[in-house]
């Protein structure tokens, strides 16, 4: 049960707001059963060597072991494909429906669950990319291609059959593609990850919902601090205390501790009932 005073603050602030932004992280997807890949589930063995996600999800590893990196991402895709959007995802779809062009979703999640739930690509910034897409590893162009549906079911314990490797080649130059995700040894840009768009949107944001992210990456930190510096109202929703919750509480915002799958529907239902 959300404190009624929090509901009142939420409703009164949204009513006057011209731009409401939602920033989502791994927490909302974890409620759908997707591991964060920072725990044991993310480790990967190549021969007798075990690698951490922070080592696998790098361009340098891709240069050394491109097929192993693709096998790891096939495993990740298979896990994500088995997950379904949860009530938190669907609440954000309803929120977009209520707010229309006042709504923007900035997501760190690469699993595509927001789209499967029904959020629109036009109002969604995928700042870490999307597991379901690939692009040329040699950057012969900036085109992004859907990964063929057959790829997620590839046995990850074996080498790729040649016919599957061929499906992972750039249709323009025939070089091997790479997953369309931001790796740990890469930087944000506008073309692939909507860097400038996210910061420009933060400058205009009146209300920011921070959902399931704890502030371990650069761009989300910039977004939250920009909104706070602009005097925006921040609502942090997380199952654990975190830096964003502390920032919200010390800057006239609120922190709600609990699962987003329960909290988001309550906030959205209250807004819907008011409209």
PDB file of C-alpha atoms in Angstrom:
ATOM      1  CA  UNK A   1       0.000   0.000   0.000  1.00  0.00           C
ATOM      2  CA  UNK A   2       1.474   3.330  -1.070  1.00  0.00           C
ATOM      3  CA  UNK A   3       1.263   6.182   1.410  1.00  0.00           C
ATOM      4  CA  UNK A   4      -1.748   8.335   0.375  1.00  0.00           C
ATOM      5  CA  UNK A   5       0.382  11.488   0.641  1.00  0.00           C
ATOM      6  CA  UNK A   6       2.718  10.029  -1.984  1.00  0.00           C
ATOM      7  CA  UNK A   7      -0.235   9.337  -4.275  1.00  0.00           C
ATOM      8  CA  UNK A   8      -1.438  12.926  -3.775  1.00  0.00           C
ATOM      9  CA  UNK A   9       2.018  14.332  -4.607  1.00  0.00           C
ATOM     10  CA  UNK A  10       2.225  12.104  -7.680  1.00  0.00           C
ATOM     11  CA  UNK A  11      -1.192  13.148  -8.982  1.00  0.00           C
ATOM     12  CA  UNK A  12      -0.806  16.861  -8.360  1.00  0.00           C
ATOM     13  CA  UNK A  13       2.638  16.966  -9.945  1.00  0.00           C
ATOM     14  CA  UNK A  14       1.724  14.929 -13.021  1.00  0.00           C
ATOM     15  CA  UNK A  15      -1.364  17.063 -13.593  1.00  0.00           C
ATOM     16  CA  UNK A  16       0.806  20.162 -14.070  1.00  0.00           C
ATOM     17  CA  UNK A  17       3.705  18.429 -15.856  1.00  0.00           C
ATOM     18  CA  UNK A  18       4.440  18.833 -19.541  1.00  0.00           C
ATOM     19  CA  UNK A  19       6.981  15.983 -19.682  1.00  0.00           C
ATOM     20  CA  UNK A  20       6.914  12.763 -17.638  1.00  0.00           C
ATOM     21  CA  UNK A  21       9.859  10.410 -18.105  1.00  0.00           C
ATOM     22  CA  UNK A  22      10.309   6.839 -16.900  1.00  0.00           C
ATOM     23  CA  UNK A  23      13.840   5.466 -16.464  1.00  0.00           C
ATOM     24  CA  UNK A  24      13.933   1.675 -16.128  1.00  0.00           C
ATOM     25  CA  UNK A  25      16.731  -0.715 -15.222  1.00  0.00           C
ATOM     26  CA  UNK A  26      17.291  -4.401 -14.561  1.00  0.00           C
ATOM     27  CA  UNK A  27      14.972  -4.457 -11.546  1.00  0.00           C
ATOM     28  CA  UNK A  28      11.763  -4.354 -13.574  1.00  0.00           C
ATOM     29  CA  UNK A  29      12.956  -7.236 -15.772  1.00  0.00           C
ATOM     30  CA  UNK A  30      14.153  -9.233 -12.762  1.00  0.00           C
ATOM     31  CA  UNK A  31      10.493  -9.364 -11.712  1.00  0.00           C
ATOM     32  CA  UNK A  32       9.871 -11.237 -14.982  1.00  0.00           C
ATOM     33  CA  UNK A  33      12.539 -13.774 -14.056  1.00  0.00           C
ATOM     34  CA  UNK A  34      15.421 -12.367 -16.095  1.00  0.00           C
ATOM     35  CA  UNK A  35      18.717 -12.574 -14.158  1.00  0.00           C
ATOM     36  CA  UNK A  36      20.772  -9.401 -13.965  1.00  0.00           C
ATOM     37  CA  UNK A  37      23.786 -11.367 -15.281  1.00  0.00           C
ATOM     38  CA  UNK A  38      25.898  -9.868 -12.527  1.00  0.00           C
ATOM     39  CA  UNK A  39      25.410 -13.052 -10.484  1.00  0.00           C
ATOM     40  CA  UNK A  40      26.501 -16.656 -11.164  1.00  0.00           C
ATOM     41  CA  UNK A  41      24.066 -16.953 -14.088  1.00  0.00           C
ATOM     42  CA  UNK A  42      26.164 -14.585 -16.150  1.00  0.00           C
ATOM     43  CA  UNK A  43      29.476 -16.409 -15.979  1.00  0.00           C
ATOM     44  CA  UNK A  44      30.724 -18.120 -19.109  1.00  0.00           C
ATOM     45  CA  UNK A  45      33.415 -20.735 -19.688  1.00  0.00           C
ATOM     46  CA  UNK A  46      35.730 -20.805 -22.688  1.00  0.00           C
ATOM     47  CA  UNK A  47      37.790 -23.946 -22.401  1.00  0.00           C
ATOM     48  CA  UNK A  48      39.028 -24.072 -18.808  1.00  0.00           C
ATOM     49  CA  UNK A  49      38.758 -20.298 -18.316  1.00  0.00           C
ATOM     50  CA  UNK A  50      35.711 -18.728 -16.656  1.00  0.00           C
ATOM     51  CA  UNK A  51      34.740 -15.194 -17.608  1.00  0.00           C
ATOM     52  CA  UNK A  52      32.571 -12.630 -15.869  1.00  0.00           C
ATOM     53  CA  UNK A  53      29.850 -10.698 -17.724  1.00  0.00           C
ATOM     54  CA  UNK A  54      31.997  -7.555 -17.553  1.00  0.00           C
ATOM     55  CA  UNK A  55      34.610  -9.471 -19.567  1.00  0.00           C
ATOM     56  CA  UNK A  56      32.241 -11.158 -22.012  1.00  0.00           C
ATOM     57  CA  UNK A  57      30.268  -7.999 -22.795  1.00  0.00           C
ATOM     58  CA  UNK A  58      33.182  -6.109 -24.318  1.00  0.00           C
ATOM     59  CA  UNK A  59      34.333  -5.289 -27.799  1.00  0.00           C
ATOM     60  CA  UNK A  60      37.821  -6.519 -26.925  1.00  0.00           C
ATOM     61  CA  UNK A  61      36.442  -9.980 -26.102  1.00  0.00           C
ATOM     62  CA  UNK A  62      34.439  -9.932 -29.323  1.00  0.00           C
ATOM     63  CA  UNK A  63      37.650  -9.256 -31.269  1.00  0.00           C
ATOM     64  CA  UNK A  64      39.356 -12.206 -29.560  1.00  0.00           C
ATOM     65  CA  UNK A  65      36.454 -14.681 -29.377  1.00  0.00           C
ATOM     66  CA  UNK A  66      33.625 -13.463 -31.610  1.00  0.00           C
ATOM     67  CA  UNK A  67      31.785 -16.779 -31.781  1.00  0.00           C
ATOM     68  CA  UNK A  68      32.002 -17.322 -28.024  1.00  0.00           C
ATOM     69  CA  UNK A  69      30.532 -13.872 -27.461  1.00  0.00           C
ATOM     70  CA  UNK A  70      27.716 -14.685 -29.873  1.00  0.00           C
ATOM     71  CA  UNK A  71      27.089 -17.990 -28.083  1.00  0.00           C
ATOM     72  CA  UNK A  72      26.838 -16.163 -24.763  1.00  0.00           C
ATOM     73  CA  UNK A  73      24.369 -13.700 -26.245  1.00  0.00           C
ATOM     74  CA  UNK A  74      22.365 -16.558 -27.694  1.00  0.00           C
ATOM     75  CA  UNK A  75      22.104 -17.918 -24.167  1.00  0.00           C
ATOM     76  CA  UNK A  76      21.006 -14.506 -22.904  1.00  0.00           C
ATOM     77  CA  UNK A  77      18.431 -14.229 -25.675  1.00  0.00           C
ATOM     78  CA  UNK A  78      17.016 -17.650 -24.892  1.00  0.00           C
ATOM     79  CA  UNK A  79      16.551 -16.633 -21.239  1.00  0.00           C
ATOM     80  CA  UNK A  80      14.850 -13.376 -22.220  1.00  0.00           C
ATOM     81  CA  UNK A  81      12.643 -15.122 -24.783  1.00  0.00           C
ATOM     82  CA  UNK A  82      11.218 -17.349 -22.054  1.00  0.00           C
ATOM     83  CA  UNK A  83      10.272 -14.358 -19.882  1.00  0.00           C
ATOM     84  CA  UNK A  84       7.014 -12.421 -20.163  1.00  0.00           C
ATOM     85  CA  UNK A  85       6.270  -8.773 -19.396  1.00  0.00           C
ATOM     86  CA  UNK A  86       5.007  -8.307 -15.852  1.00  0.00           C
ATOM     87  CA  UNK A  87       2.380  -5.930 -14.381  1.00  0.00           C
ATOM     88  CA  UNK A  88       5.009  -3.199 -14.092  1.00  0.00           C
ATOM     89  CA  UNK A  89       5.644  -3.317 -17.841  1.00  0.00           C
ATOM     90  CA  UNK A  90       1.936  -3.227 -18.612  1.00  0.00           C
ATOM     91  CA  UNK A  91       1.417  -0.324 -16.212  1.00  0.00           C
ATOM     92  CA  UNK A  92       3.938   1.704 -18.237  1.00  0.00           C
ATOM     93  CA  UNK A  93       2.031   0.895 -21.425  1.00  0.00           C
ATOM     94  CA  UNK A  94      -1.122   2.273 -19.775  1.00  0.00           C
ATOM     95  CA  UNK A  95       0.825   5.304 -18.557  1.00  0.00           C
ATOM     96  CA  UNK A  96       1.959   6.041 -22.115  1.00  0.00           C
ATOM     97  CA  UNK A  97      -1.650   5.673 -23.268  1.00  0.00           C
ATOM     98  CA  UNK A  98      -2.790   8.206 -20.676  1.00  0.00           C
ATOM     99  CA  UNK A  99       0.010  10.722 -21.233  1.00  0.00           C
ATOM    100  CA  UNK A 100       0.593  10.358 -24.988  1.00  0.00           C
ATOM    101  CA  UNK A 101       3.293  12.825 -26.123  1.00  0.00           C
ATOM    102  CA  UNK A 102       4.007  13.926 -22.552  1.00  0.00           C
ATOM    103  CA  UNK A 103       5.527  10.455 -21.995  1.00  0.00           C
ATOM    104  CA  UNK A 104       9.073   9.230 -22.684  1.00  0.00           C
ATOM    105  CA  UNK A 105      10.565   5.888 -21.640  1.00  0.00           C
ATOM    106  CA  UNK A 106      14.336   5.638 -21.209  1.00  0.00           C
ATOM    107  CA  UNK A 107      15.371   2.034 -20.638  1.00  0.00           C
ATOM    108  CA  UNK A 108      18.685   0.413 -19.819  1.00  0.00           C
ATOM    109  CA  UNK A 109      17.163  -3.004 -20.493  1.00  0.00           C
ATOM    110  CA  UNK A 110      18.096  -4.833 -23.675  1.00  0.00           C
ATOM    111  CA  UNK A 111      15.492  -7.616 -23.392  1.00  0.00           C
ATOM    112  CA  UNK A 112      12.726  -5.964 -25.448  1.00  0.00           C
ATOM    113  CA  UNK A 113      10.033  -6.611 -22.803  1.00  0.00           C
ATOM    114  CA  UNK A 114       8.792  -3.021 -22.945  1.00  0.00           C
ATOM    115  CA  UNK A 115       7.978  -3.465 -26.639  1.00  0.00           C
ATOM    116  CA  UNK A 116       6.429  -6.864 -26.084  1.00  0.00           C
ATOM    117  CA  UNK A 117       4.197  -5.277 -23.447  1.00  0.00           C
ATOM    118  CA  UNK A 118       3.145  -2.553 -25.879  1.00  0.00           C
ATOM    119  CA  UNK A 119       5.243   0.595 -25.393  1.00  0.00           C
ATOM    120  CA  UNK A 120       5.884   2.462 -28.622  1.00  0.00           C
ATOM    121  CA  UNK A 121       9.352   2.638 -30.234  1.00  0.00           C
ATOM    122  CA  UNK A 122       8.819   6.333 -31.015  1.00  0.00           C
ATOM    123  CA  UNK A 123       8.654   7.258 -27.327  1.00  0.00           C
ATOM    124  CA  UNK A 124      11.271   4.762 -26.101  1.00  0.00           C
ATOM    125  CA  UNK A 125      15.017   5.383 -25.889  1.00  0.00           C
ATOM    126  CA  UNK A 126      16.970   2.101 -25.657  1.00  0.00           C
ATOM    127  CA  UNK A 127      20.153   3.513 -24.205  1.00  0.00           C
ATOM    128  CA  UNK A 128      21.933   0.155 -23.971  1.00  0.00           C
ATOM    129  CA  UNK A 129      20.604  -1.334 -27.223  1.00  0.00           C
ATOM    130  CA  UNK A 130      18.460  -4.416 -27.795  1.00  0.00           C
ATOM    131  CA  UNK A 131      19.404  -8.108 -27.696  1.00  0.00           C
ATOM    132  CA  UNK A 132      17.079  -8.860 -30.580  1.00  0.00           C
ATOM    133  CA  UNK A 133      19.108  -6.837 -33.077  1.00  0.00           C
ATOM    134  CA  UNK A 134      22.567  -6.899 -34.607  1.00  0.00           C
ATOM    135  CA  UNK A 135      24.748  -4.587 -36.673  1.00  0.00           C
ATOM    136  CA  UNK A 136      27.951  -4.798 -38.684  1.00  0.00           C
ATOM    137  CA  UNK A 137      30.972  -5.287 -36.439  1.00  0.00           C
ATOM    138  CA  UNK A 138      33.066  -3.370 -38.981  1.00  0.00           C
ATOM    139  CA  UNK A 139      30.534  -0.507 -39.123  1.00  0.00           C
ATOM    140  CA  UNK A 140      30.274  -0.569 -42.889  1.00  0.00           C
ATOM    141  CA  UNK A 141      26.947   1.158 -42.249  1.00  0.00           C
ATOM    142  CA  UNK A 142      24.805   2.203 -39.289  1.00  0.00           C
ATOM    143  CA  UNK A 143      21.986  -0.153 -40.228  1.00  0.00           C
ATOM    144  CA  UNK A 144      20.507  -2.341 -37.494  1.00  0.00           C
ATOM    145  CA  UNK A 145      19.052  -5.747 -38.391  1.00  0.00           C
ATOM    146  CA  UNK A 146      16.719  -8.109 -36.541  1.00  0.00           C
ATOM    147  CA  UNK A 147      18.472 -11.281 -35.428  1.00  0.00           C
ATOM    148  CA  UNK A 148      16.881 -14.268 -37.215  1.00  0.00           C
ATOM    149  CA  UNK A 149      14.376 -16.126 -35.026  1.00  0.00           C
ATOM    150  CA  UNK A 150      16.281 -19.396 -35.345  1.00  0.00           C
ATOM    151  CA  UNK A 151      19.337 -18.008 -33.515  1.00  0.00           C
ATOM    152  CA  UNK A 152      18.036 -18.063 -29.878  1.00  0.00           C
ATOM    153  CA  UNK A 153      17.565 -21.841 -29.959  1.00  0.00           C
ATOM    154  CA  UNK A 154      21.159 -22.518 -30.990  1.00  0.00           C
ATOM    155  CA  UNK A 155      22.828 -24.952 -28.536  1.00  0.00           C
ATOM    156  CA  UNK A 156      25.282 -22.719 -26.701  1.00  0.00           C
ATOM    157  CA  UNK A 157      27.543 -25.581 -25.653  1.00  0.00           C
ATOM    158  CA  UNK A 158      28.570 -26.293 -29.241  1.00  0.00           C
ATOM    159  CA  UNK A 159      30.128 -24.368 -32.086  1.00  0.00           C
ATOM    160  CA  UNK A 160      27.757 -22.695 -34.494  1.00  0.00           C
ATOM    161  CA  UNK A 161      26.890 -24.714 -37.589  1.00  0.00           C
ATOM    162  CA  UNK A 162      28.076 -22.877 -40.691  1.00  0.00           C
ATOM    163  CA  UNK A 163      24.540 -22.168 -41.826  1.00  0.00           C
ATOM    164  CA  UNK A 164      23.828 -20.300 -38.582  1.00  0.00           C
ATOM    165  CA  UNK A 165      27.085 -18.375 -38.700  1.00  0.00           C
ATOM    166  CA  UNK A 166      26.077 -17.222 -42.166  1.00  0.00           C
ATOM    167  CA  UNK A 167      22.868 -15.751 -40.673  1.00  0.00           C
ATOM    168  CA  UNK A 168      24.996 -13.569 -38.416  1.00  0.00           C
ATOM    169  CA  UNK A 169      26.778 -11.863 -41.290  1.00  0.00           C
ATOM    170  CA  UNK A 170      26.239  -8.299 -42.422  1.00  0.00           C
ATOM    171  CA  UNK A 171      24.009  -8.315 -45.506  1.00  0.00           C
ATOM    172  CA  UNK A 172      26.034  -5.442 -47.013  1.00  0.00           C
ATOM    173  CA  UNK A 173      29.665  -6.499 -46.541  1.00  0.00           C
ATOM    174  CA  UNK A 174      29.399 -10.119 -45.316  1.00  0.00           C
ATOM    175  CA  UNK A 175      31.520  -9.429 -42.228  1.00  0.00           C
ATOM    176  CA  UNK A 176      30.374 -10.947 -38.945  1.00  0.00           C
ATOM    177  CA  UNK A 177      27.778  -8.876 -37.151  1.00  0.00           C
ATOM    178  CA  UNK A 178      27.775  -8.037 -33.453  1.00  0.00           C
ATOM    179  CA  UNK A 179      24.905  -7.814 -30.959  1.00  0.00           C
ATOM    180  CA  UNK A 180      23.353  -4.350 -30.919  1.00  0.00           C
ATOM    181  CA  UNK A 181      24.216  -3.624 -27.292  1.00  0.00           C
ATOM    182  CA  UNK A 182      26.436  -1.153 -25.493  1.00  0.00           C
ATOM    183  CA  UNK A 183      29.484  -3.001 -24.193  1.00  0.00           C
ATOM    184  CA  UNK A 184      31.459  -2.184 -21.054  1.00  0.00           C
ATOM    185  CA  UNK A 185      34.444  -0.868 -22.994  1.00  0.00           C
ATOM    186  CA  UNK A 186      32.322   1.363 -25.258  1.00  0.00           C
ATOM    187  CA  UNK A 187      30.789   4.799 -24.849  1.00  0.00           C
ATOM    188  CA  UNK A 188      27.303   6.159 -25.411  1.00  0.00           C
ATOM    189  CA  UNK A 189      26.464   7.919 -28.644  1.00  0.00           C
ATOM    190  CA  UNK A 190      23.337   9.399 -30.185  1.00  0.00           C
ATOM    191  CA  UNK A 191      23.170   7.258 -33.287  1.00  0.00           C
ATOM    192  CA  UNK A 192      22.832   3.908 -31.545  1.00  0.00           C
ATOM    193  CA  UNK A 193      21.979   4.779 -27.943  1.00  0.00           C
ATOM    194  CA  UNK A 194      20.130   8.132 -27.959  1.00  0.00           C
ATOM    195  CA  UNK A 195      22.663   9.859 -25.708  1.00  0.00           C
ATOM    196  CA  UNK A 196      21.912  13.478 -26.632  1.00  0.00           C
ATOM    197  CA  UNK A 197      18.187  12.790 -26.914  1.00  0.00           C
ATOM    198  CA  UNK A 198      18.132  11.417 -23.374  1.00  0.00           C
ATOM    199  CA  UNK A 199      19.980  14.406 -21.944  1.00  0.00           C
ATOM    200  CA  UNK A 200      17.845  16.890 -23.876  1.00  0.00           C
ATOM    201  CA  UNK A 201      14.713  15.161 -22.634  1.00  0.00           C
ATOM    202  CA  UNK A 202      15.998  15.258 -19.057  1.00  0.00           C
ATOM    203  CA  UNK A 203      16.370  19.033 -19.375  1.00  0.00           C
ATOM    204  CA  UNK A 204      12.617  19.277 -20.075  1.00  0.00           C
ATOM    205  CA  UNK A 205      11.437  16.682 -17.548  1.00  0.00           C
ATOM    206  CA  UNK A 206       9.013  17.721 -14.822  1.00  0.00           C
ATOM    207  CA  UNK A 207       8.428  14.249 -13.346  1.00  0.00           C
ATOM    208  CA  UNK A 208      10.891  11.347 -13.430  1.00  0.00           C
ATOM    209  CA  UNK A 209       9.992   7.805 -12.394  1.00  0.00           C
ATOM    210  CA  UNK A 210      13.156   5.809 -11.665  1.00  0.00           C
ATOM    211  CA  UNK A 211      12.296   2.101 -11.714  1.00  0.00           C
ATOM    212  CA  UNK A 212      14.600  -0.767 -10.795  1.00  0.00           C
ATOM    213  CA  UNK A 213      17.938   0.911 -11.382  1.00  0.00           C
ATOM    214  CA  UNK A 214      20.577   1.752  -8.819  1.00  0.00           C
ATOM    215  CA  UNK A 215      22.802   4.179 -10.677  1.00  0.00           C
ATOM    216  CA  UNK A 216      25.781   2.051 -11.727  1.00  0.00           C
ATOM    217  CA  UNK A 217      26.002   3.435 -15.270  1.00  0.00           C
ATOM    218  CA  UNK A 218      26.827   6.868 -16.611  1.00  0.00           C
ATOM    219  CA  UNK A 219      23.848   8.067 -18.648  1.00  0.00           C
ATOM    220  CA  UNK A 220      21.134   7.192 -16.086  1.00  0.00           C
ATOM    221  CA  UNK A 221      23.117   9.142 -13.491  1.00  0.00           C
ATOM    222  CA  UNK A 222      23.251  12.127 -15.830  1.00  0.00           C
ATOM    223  CA  UNK A 223      19.502  11.919 -16.444  1.00  0.00           C
ATOM    224  CA  UNK A 224      18.588  11.789 -12.749  1.00  0.00           C
ATOM    225  CA  UNK A 225      20.944  14.580 -11.729  1.00  0.00           C
ATOM    226  CA  UNK A 226      19.822  16.762 -14.644  1.00  0.00           C
ATOM    227  CA  UNK A 227      16.166  16.390 -13.669  1.00  0.00           C
ATOM    228  CA  UNK A 228      16.937  17.183 -10.036  1.00  0.00           C
ATOM    229  CA  UNK A 229      19.056  20.215 -10.980  1.00  0.00           C
ATOM    230  CA  UNK A 230      16.172  21.452 -13.118  1.00  0.00           C
ATOM    231  CA  UNK A 231      13.836  21.192 -10.130  1.00  0.00           C
ATOM    232  CA  UNK A 232      11.977  18.116 -11.379  1.00  0.00           C
ATOM    233  CA  UNK A 233      10.016  15.753  -9.139  1.00  0.00           C
ATOM    234  CA  UNK A 234      11.704  12.336  -8.817  1.00  0.00           C
ATOM    235  CA  UNK A 235       9.928   9.154  -7.726  1.00  0.00           C
ATOM    236  CA  UNK A 236      12.308   6.259  -7.081  1.00  0.00           C
ATOM    237  CA  UNK A 237      10.829   2.738  -7.109  1.00  0.00           C
ATOM    238  CA  UNK A 238      13.176  -0.032  -6.062  1.00  0.00           C
ATOM    239  CA  UNK A 239      13.138  -3.115  -3.856  1.00  0.00           C
ATOM    240  CA  UNK A 240      16.290  -1.884  -2.105  1.00  0.00           C
ATOM    241  CA  UNK A 241      17.536   1.458  -0.827  1.00  0.00           C
ATOM    242  CA  UNK A 242      19.825   3.089  -3.394  1.00  0.00           C
ATOM    243  CA  UNK A 243      21.490   6.343  -4.351  1.00  0.00           C
ATOM    244  CA  UNK A 244      18.584   7.496  -6.516  1.00  0.00           C
ATOM    245  CA  UNK A 245      16.134   6.991  -3.677  1.00  0.00           C
ATOM    246  CA  UNK A 246      18.332   9.059  -1.369  1.00  0.00           C
ATOM    247  CA  UNK A 247      18.633  11.795  -4.002  1.00  0.00           C
ATOM    248  CA  UNK A 248      14.871  11.839  -4.477  1.00  0.00           C
ATOM    249  CA  UNK A 249      14.135  12.144  -0.764  1.00  0.00           C
ATOM    250  CA  UNK A 250      16.633  14.958  -0.256  1.00  0.00           C
ATOM    251  CA  UNK A 251      15.325  16.939  -3.235  1.00  0.00           C
ATOM    252  CA  UNK A 252      11.575  17.053  -2.539  1.00  0.00           C
ATOM    253  CA  UNK A 253      10.931  13.749  -4.303  1.00  0.00           C
ATOM    254  CA  UNK A 254       9.880  10.390  -2.915  1.00  0.00           C
ATOM    255  CA  UNK A 255      11.333   6.894  -2.605  1.00  0.00           C
ATOM    256  CA  UNK A 256       8.977   3.914  -2.631  1.00  0.00           C
ATOM    257  CA  UNK A 257      10.598   0.641  -1.628  1.00  0.00           C
ATOM    258  CA  UNK A 258       8.981  -2.446  -3.094  1.00  0.00           C
ATOM    259  CA  UNK A 259       8.396  -4.358  -6.347  1.00  0.00           C
ATOM    260  CA  UNK A 260       7.587  -2.216  -9.361  1.00  0.00           C
ATOM    261  CA  UNK A 261       5.037  -4.826 -10.448  1.00  0.00           C
ATOM    262  CA  UNK A 262       2.868  -3.746  -7.527  1.00  0.00           C
ATOM    263  CA  UNK A 263       3.762  -0.071  -7.175  1.00  0.00           C
ATOM    264  CA  UNK A 264       3.530   1.052 -10.817  1.00  0.00           C
ATOM    265  CA  UNK A 265      -0.004  -0.316 -11.349  1.00  0.00           C
ATOM    266  CA  UNK A 266      -1.175   1.518  -8.209  1.00  0.00           C
ATOM    267  CA  UNK A 267       0.286   4.824  -9.414  1.00  0.00           C
ATOM    268  CA  UNK A 268      -1.165   4.416 -12.892  1.00  0.00           C
ATOM    269  CA  UNK A 269      -4.622   3.344 -11.638  1.00  0.00           C
ATOM    270  CA  UNK A 270      -4.730   6.426  -9.398  1.00  0.00           C
ATOM    271  CA  UNK A 271      -3.873   8.624 -12.384  1.00  0.00           C
ATOM    272  CA  UNK A 272      -6.426   6.889 -14.583  1.00  0.00           C
ATOM    273  CA  UNK A 273      -9.154   7.314 -11.965  1.00  0.00           C
ATOM    274  CA  UNK A 274      -8.390  11.011 -11.736  1.00  0.00           C
ATOM    275  CA  UNK A 275      -8.605  11.611 -15.483  1.00  0.00           C
TER     276      UNK A 275
END
